[in-house]
CSV table of C-alpha atoms and ligand atoms in Angstrom, one decimal:
chain,number,residue,atom,x,y,z
K,64,MET,CA,-49.5,-90.2,-126.1
K,65,ARG,CA,-45.8,-89.5,-126.2
K,66,LYS,CA,-46.2,-86.8,-123.6
K,67,ILE,CA,-48.1,-89.1,-121.3
K,68,ARG,CA,-45.3,-91.7,-121.6
K,69,ILE,CA,-42.7,-89.0,-120.7
K,70,VAL,CA,-44.7,-87.9,-117.7
K,71,LEU,CA,-45.1,-91.5,-116.5
K,72,PHE,CA,-41.4,-92.1,-117.0
K,73,HIS,CA,-40.4,-89.1,-114.9
K,74,SER,CA,-43.1,-89.9,-112.3
K,75,PHE,CA,-41.8,-93.5,-111.9
K,76,LEU,CA,-38.2,-92.2,-111.5
K,77,PHE,CA,-39.3,-89.5,-109.0
K,78,VAL,CA,-41.1,-92.1,-106.8
K,79,LEU,CA,-38.2,-94.6,-107.1
K,80,PHE,CA,-35.5,-92.1,-106.2
K,81,THR,CA,-37.6,-90.6,-103.4
K,82,ILE,CA,-38.1,-94.1,-101.9
K,83,LEU,CA,-34.4,-94.9,-102.2
K,84,THR,CA,-32.8,-91.6,-101.1
K,85,GLN,CA,-35.6,-89.2,-100.1
K,86,ILE,CA,-34.1,-86.2,-102.0
K,87,GLY,CA,-33.3,-88.1,-105.3
K,88,GLY,CA,-36.8,-87.5,-106.7
K,89,ILE,CA,-36.6,-83.8,-106.2
K,90,VAL,CA,-33.1,-83.7,-107.7
K,91,TRP,CA,-34.4,-85.6,-110.7
K,92,LEU,CA,-37.2,-83.0,-111.2
K,93,ILE,CA,-34.7,-80.2,-111.0
K,94,CYS,CA,-32.6,-82.0,-113.7
K,95,ILE,CA,-35.4,-82.3,-116.3
K,96,PRO,CA,-34.5,-78.9,-117.9
K,97,LEU,CA,-30.9,-80.1,-118.0
K,98,LEU,CA,-31.9,-83.3,-119.7
K,99,ASN,CA,-33.9,-81.3,-122.3
K,100,TYR,CA,-30.8,-79.1,-122.9
K,101,ILE,CA,-28.6,-82.1,-123.4
K,102,LYS,CA,-31.1,-83.6,-125.8
K,103,LYS,CA,-31.1,-80.4,-127.8
K,104,TYR,CA,-27.5,-79.6,-127.9
K,105,VAL,CA,-25.5,-82.8,-127.5
K,106,LEU,CA,-25.8,-84.4,-130.9
K,107,HIS,CA,-23.4,-87.3,-130.6
K,108,LYS,CA,-25.5,-90.3,-129.4
K,109,ILE,CA,-22.9,-91.8,-127.0
K,110,GLN,CA,-21.9,-88.4,-125.6
K,111,ARG,CA,-25.6,-87.6,-125.1
K,112,TRP,CA,-26.2,-90.8,-123.0
K,113,ILE,CA,-23.0,-90.1,-121.0
K,114,ALA,CA,-24.3,-86.6,-120.3
K,115,TYR,CA,-27.8,-88.0,-119.4
K,116,LEU,CA,-26.1,-90.2,-116.8
K,117,LEU,CA,-23.4,-88.0,-115.4
K,118,GLY,CA,-25.3,-84.7,-115.3
K,119,PRO,CA,-28.0,-85.7,-112.8
K,120,LEU,CA,-25.5,-87.8,-110.9
K,121,LEU,CA,-23.1,-84.9,-110.4
K,122,ILE,CA,-25.9,-82.6,-109.3
K,123,TYR,CA,-27.2,-85.3,-106.9
K,124,LEU,CA,-23.7,-85.7,-105.4
K,125,ILE,CA,-23.2,-81.9,-105.0
K,126,VAL,CA,-26.6,-81.5,-103.3
K,127,THR,CA,-26.0,-84.6,-101.1
K,128,PHE,CA,-22.6,-83.5,-99.8
K,129,SER,CA,-23.0,-79.8,-99.6
K,130,LEU,CA,-26.6,-78.8,-99.1
K,131,ILE,CA,-28.4,-81.6,-97.4
K,132,PRO,CA,-26.2,-81.7,-94.2
K,133,LEU,CA,-26.9,-78.0,-93.7
K,134,LEU,CA,-30.7,-78.3,-94.3
K,135,ALA,CA,-31.0,-81.5,-92.2
K,136,SER,CA,-30.0,-79.5,-89.1
K,137,LEU,CA,-33.4,-77.7,-89.5
K,138,TRP,CA,-35.0,-81.1,-88.8
K,139,GLY,CA,-32.6,-81.7,-85.9
K,140,ARG,CA,-30.7,-84.4,-87.8
K,141,VAL,CA,-27.0,-84.8,-88.4
K,142,PRO,CA,-25.0,-87.1,-90.7
K,143,LEU,CA,-23.0,-89.9,-89.1
K,144,PRO,CA,-19.3,-89.7,-89.9
K,145,ILE,CA,-18.0,-91.2,-93.1
K,146,ASN,CA,-14.3,-91.7,-92.2
K,147,HIS,CA,-14.0,-91.5,-88.4
K,148,GLY,CA,-11.3,-93.7,-86.9
K,149,SER,CA,-13.7,-95.8,-84.9
K,150,LEU,CA,-17.1,-95.3,-86.6
K,151,ARG,CA,-17.8,-95.8,-90.3
K,152,PRO,CA,-20.5,-97.0,-92.7
K,153,LEU,CA,-20.2,-100.6,-93.6
K,154,THR,CA,-21.0,-99.6,-97.2
K,155,LEU,CA,-20.6,-96.2,-98.8
K,156,MET,CA,-24.0,-96.7,-100.4
K,157,THR,CA,-25.6,-95.9,-97.0
K,158,VAL,CA,-24.1,-92.4,-97.3
K,159,LEU,CA,-24.6,-92.0,-101.0
K,160,LEU,CA,-28.3,-92.8,-100.5
K,161,ASN,CA,-28.6,-90.3,-97.6
K,162,ARG,CA,-29.6,-93.1,-95.1
K,163,HIS,CA,-27.1,-92.1,-92.4
K,164,TYR,CA,-28.9,-89.2,-90.6
K,165,VAL,CA,-29.7,-89.3,-86.9
K,166,ARG,CA,-30.5,-87.0,-84.1
K,167,LYS,CA,-27.4,-85.4,-82.6
K,168,GLU,CA,-27.9,-87.2,-79.3
K,169,LEU,CA,-27.8,-90.6,-81.1
K,170,ARG,CA,-24.7,-89.6,-83.0
K,171,ASN,CA,-23.0,-88.6,-79.7
K,172,VAL,CA,-24.0,-92.0,-78.1
K,173,VAL,CA,-22.7,-94.1,-81.0
K,174,LEU,CA,-19.5,-92.0,-81.4
K,175,GLU,CA,-18.7,-92.3,-77.7
K,176,THR,CA,-19.5,-96.1,-77.8
K,177,SER,CA,-17.3,-96.7,-80.9
K,178,GLU,CA,-14.4,-94.8,-79.2
K,179,GLN,CA,-14.8,-97.0,-76.1
K,180,MET,CA,-14.8,-100.1,-78.3
K,181,THR,CA,-11.6,-99.0,-80.1
K,182,ALA,CA,-10.0,-98.3,-76.7
K,183,LYS,CA,-11.0,-101.7,-75.4
K,184,PHE,CA,-10.3,-103.6,-78.6
K,185,PRO,CA,-7.5,-101.7,-80.5
K,186,GLY,CA,-8.0,-101.6,-84.2
K,187,THR,CA,-11.8,-102.2,-83.9
K,188,VAL,CA,-14.1,-100.1,-86.1
K,189,VAL,CA,-17.8,-100.0,-85.4
K,190,HIS,CA,-19.8,-100.1,-88.7
K,191,TYR,CA,-23.2,-98.6,-89.0
K,192,LEU,CA,-25.9,-99.7,-91.4
K,193,ASP,CA,-29.2,-97.9,-92.1
K,194,ALA,CA,-30.1,-94.9,-89.9
K,195,GLY,CA,-32.6,-92.5,-91.2
K,196,PHE,CA,-33.3,-89.9,-93.9
K,197,PRO,CA,-32.4,-86.2,-93.4
K,198,PHE,CA,-35.9,-84.7,-93.4
K,199,ILE,CA,-39.5,-85.1,-92.2
K,200,HIS,CA,-40.6,-86.9,-89.1
K,201,GLY,CA,-42.5,-90.0,-90.1
K,202,PHE,CA,-41.0,-90.3,-93.6
K,203,PRO,CA,-40.3,-94.1,-94.0
K,204,LEU,CA,-36.9,-95.5,-94.7
K,205,LEU,CA,-37.9,-98.7,-96.5
K,206,PRO,CA,-37.8,-101.6,-95.7
K,207,HIS,CA,-37.5,-100.6,-92.1
K,208,LEU,CA,-40.7,-100.2,-90.1
K,209,SER,CA,-39.5,-97.6,-87.6
K,210,HIS,CA,-36.5,-95.8,-89.0
K,211,ASN,CA,-38.5,-92.6,-89.6
K,212,ASP,CA,-37.5,-90.1,-86.9
K,213,GLY,CA,-33.7,-90.0,-86.6
K,214,GLU,CA,-33.9,-91.9,-83.4
K,215,LYS,CA,-33.1,-95.4,-84.8
K,216,LEU,CA,-29.9,-96.9,-86.0
K,217,ASP,CA,-28.6,-100.3,-87.1
K,218,LEU,CA,-25.1,-101.5,-86.3
K,219,ALA,CA,-23.2,-104.4,-87.8
K,220,PHE,CA,-22.2,-107.5,-85.8
K,221,PHE,CA,-18.5,-108.2,-85.2
K,222,TYR,CA,-16.7,-111.2,-86.8
K,223,THR,CA,-13.5,-113.1,-86.7
K,224,ASP,CA,-11.7,-114.7,-89.6
K,225,VAL,CA,-12.6,-118.4,-89.8
K,226,LEU,CA,-9.0,-119.4,-90.5
K,227,THR,CA,-6.9,-117.1,-88.4
K,228,LYS,CA,-9.5,-116.7,-85.6
K,229,GLN,CA,-8.4,-113.1,-85.5
K,230,PRO,CA,-10.9,-110.2,-85.2
K,231,VAL,CA,-11.8,-108.5,-88.5
K,232,ASN,CA,-13.6,-105.3,-89.2
K,233,ASP,CA,-15.5,-106.4,-92.3
K,234,SER,CA,-18.7,-108.4,-92.5
K,235,PRO,CA,-19.8,-111.5,-94.5
K,236,SER,CA,-22.7,-109.5,-96.0
K,237,PRO,CA,-21.7,-106.5,-98.1
K,238,ILE,CA,-24.7,-104.6,-96.8
K,239,GLY,CA,-24.6,-106.0,-93.2
K,240,TYR,CA,-28.0,-107.6,-93.5
K,241,GLY,CA,-29.1,-111.1,-94.6
K,242,ILE,CA,-26.3,-113.3,-93.3
K,243,CYS,CA,-27.5,-114.5,-90.0
K,244,GLU,CA,-26.1,-116.0,-86.8
K,245,GLU,CA,-28.8,-118.7,-86.7
K,246,PRO,CA,-30.0,-120.5,-83.6
K,247,THR,CA,-28.6,-124.0,-82.9
K,248,SER,CA,-30.9,-126.9,-82.5
K,249,ASN,CA,-31.0,-126.3,-78.7
K,250,GLU,CA,-31.9,-122.6,-79.0
K,251,GLU,CA,-35.2,-120.8,-79.4
K,252,ASN,CA,-35.9,-120.4,-83.1
K,253,THR,CA,-37.9,-117.2,-83.5
K,254,ALA,CA,-37.4,-117.1,-87.2
K,255,ALA,CA,-39.1,-120.5,-87.6
K,256,TYR,CA,-41.9,-119.5,-85.3
K,257,CYS,CA,-42.6,-116.2,-87.1
K,258,THR,CA,-42.5,-117.9,-90.5
K,259,SER,CA,-44.9,-120.6,-89.2
K,260,LYS,CA,-47.3,-117.8,-88.1
K,261,GLY,CA,-47.4,-116.5,-91.7
K,262,TYR,CA,-44.8,-113.6,-91.4
K,263,ARG,CA,-43.1,-114.5,-94.7
K,264,GLN,CA,-41.1,-111.2,-94.6
K,265,TYR,CA,-39.3,-112.2,-91.4
K,266,SER,CA,-36.4,-114.0,-93.1
K,267,LEU,CA,-36.8,-112.4,-96.6
K,268,LEU,CA,-33.3,-110.8,-96.6
K,269,GLN,CA,-31.7,-114.0,-95.7
K,270,ARG,CA,-33.4,-115.7,-98.7
K,271,VAL,CA,-32.3,-113.1,-101.2
K,272,MET,CA,-28.7,-112.4,-99.9
K,273,PRO,CA,-26.1,-114.8,-101.4
K,274,GLN,CA,-24.7,-116.9,-98.5
K,275,GLY,CA,-21.4,-117.9,-100.0
K,276,ASN,CA,-19.2,-115.6,-97.9
K,277,LYS,CA,-20.7,-116.9,-94.6
K,278,LYS,CA,-18.2,-119.7,-94.3
K,279,ASN,CA,-15.3,-117.3,-94.2
K,280,TYR,CA,-16.4,-115.6,-90.9
K,281,LEU,CA,-17.3,-116.5,-87.3
K,282,PHE,CA,-19.7,-114.5,-85.2
K,283,ASP,CA,-17.5,-112.6,-82.7
K,284,SER,CA,-19.7,-112.8,-79.6
K,285,ARG,CA,-17.0,-111.2,-77.4
K,286,ARG,CA,-16.9,-107.8,-79.2
K,287,THR,CA,-20.6,-108.0,-80.1
K,288,LYS,CA,-21.6,-108.5,-76.4
K,289,ALA,CA,-19.2,-105.7,-75.4
K,290,ILE,CA,-20.8,-103.1,-77.6
K,291,ILE,CA,-24.3,-104.3,-76.6
K,292,LEU,CA,-23.4,-103.8,-72.9
K,293,LEU,CA,-22.0,-100.4,-73.6
K,294,LEU,CA,-25.2,-99.4,-75.4
K,295,VAL,CA,-27.7,-100.8,-72.9
K,296,GLN,CA,-25.8,-99.3,-70.0
K,297,ASN,CA,-26.0,-95.9,-71.6
K,298,ARG,CA,-29.1,-94.1,-70.1
K,299,ARG,CA,-29.8,-92.3,-73.5
K,300,ILE,CA,-30.5,-95.6,-75.3
K,301,GLY,CA,-34.1,-96.8,-74.8
K,302,LYS,CA,-34.2,-100.1,-76.6
K,303,LEU,CA,-32.0,-102.5,-78.4
K,304,PHE,CA,-33.2,-105.3,-80.6
K,305,ILE,CA,-31.4,-108.6,-81.3
K,306,GLU,CA,-32.9,-112.1,-81.8
K,307,PRO,CA,-33.9,-113.8,-78.5
K,308,HIS,CA,-31.5,-116.8,-79.0
K,309,LEU,CA,-28.5,-114.4,-79.2
K,310,LYS,CA,-29.7,-112.5,-76.1
K,311,LYS,CA,-29.7,-115.8,-74.2
K,312,ARG,CA,-26.4,-117.1,-75.8
K,313,MET,CA,-24.5,-114.0,-74.8
K,314,ASN,CA,-25.9,-114.2,-71.3
K,315,LEU,CA,-27.8,-110.8,-71.5
K,316,MET,CA,-31.1,-112.0,-70.1
K,317,LYS,CA,-31.1,-109.5,-67.2
K,318,TYR,CA,-31.1,-106.4,-69.5
K,319,ASP,CA,-34.7,-105.3,-70.1
K,320,LYS,CA,-33.7,-102.8,-72.7
K,321,ILE,CA,-32.9,-105.7,-75.0
K,322,ARG,CA,-36.2,-106.6,-76.5
K,323,PHE,CA,-37.7,-108.9,-79.1
K,324,HIS,CA,-38.9,-106.7,-82.0
K,325,GLY,CA,-41.9,-108.9,-83.0
K,326,CYS,CA,-42.7,-111.0,-86.0
K,327,GLN,CA,-44.0,-108.1,-88.0
K,328,ALA,CA,-40.4,-106.9,-88.3
K,329,VAL,CA,-37.4,-108.7,-89.8
K,330,ARG,CA,-34.9,-111.0,-88.1
K,331,HIS,CA,-32.2,-109.4,-85.9
K,332,ASP,CA,-29.6,-112.1,-85.8
K,333,ASP,CA,-27.6,-110.3,-88.5
K,334,HIS,CA,-27.4,-106.8,-87.0
K,335,ILE,CA,-28.1,-104.7,-83.8
K,336,HIS,CA,-30.9,-102.2,-83.8
K,337,ILE,CA,-30.7,-99.3,-81.3
K,338,GLN,CA,-33.1,-96.4,-80.6
K,339,LEU,CA,-33.2,-93.5,-78.2
K,340,PRO,CA,-36.5,-93.7,-76.3
Z,593,ZN,ZN1,-33.3,-101.1,-87.2
């Protein structure tokens, strides 16, 4: 019975770490002999639990930063930069969870675009959100429906400080999702429509994300429109998703590449989704 419990415990963590990071499950399996070694030789209880925690974490970080970028190139994927002057992850968790891999072509597009943004708006940093995992075409990056081939990427909106009205580089949501630039009463409310049609997941992130920080920021339509224009005018970008009311508000109706993603997805008035084809 005890053996079954141990197998179930390791299986649960394998699935959980695989869903979150793709490689975390395999790293956990590799670490099982290490955990057994710690159990046998580290006798002090607190030291043993510290070793349980730090041992696998250290191995995961070494694999994540040294081995995975090399192996990902075999699947035609490259990591997005971590500390580039004009392009960075909004949260380091994106990188730590290996969710920042894309095809080289997409990395080049977003790097060029971010540099153009910094040239046009000095001091501006473009923040990326979820991209894709390093390996296997079709491997899902939950909760996204389509981020499974290195050809999709989410970017954060731009904001200004509500008091100073000056552009800022941070975002009201710590993960870039879930704090929305909602439609006014005169605008098309796709979120309400999709929810009324039974698509309960459409505004799920907004419901779970604390909204307290929203009052400190204003949606920066000037810079957000500028980056959207740079992206849709780039022939390598195939589609861009934002919520229909923002497409209309920013006067972008003539751009066919800017599409509505459908009620089966989640709302896109908190971020920009781009994809190659
Ligand atoms: Zn997306």
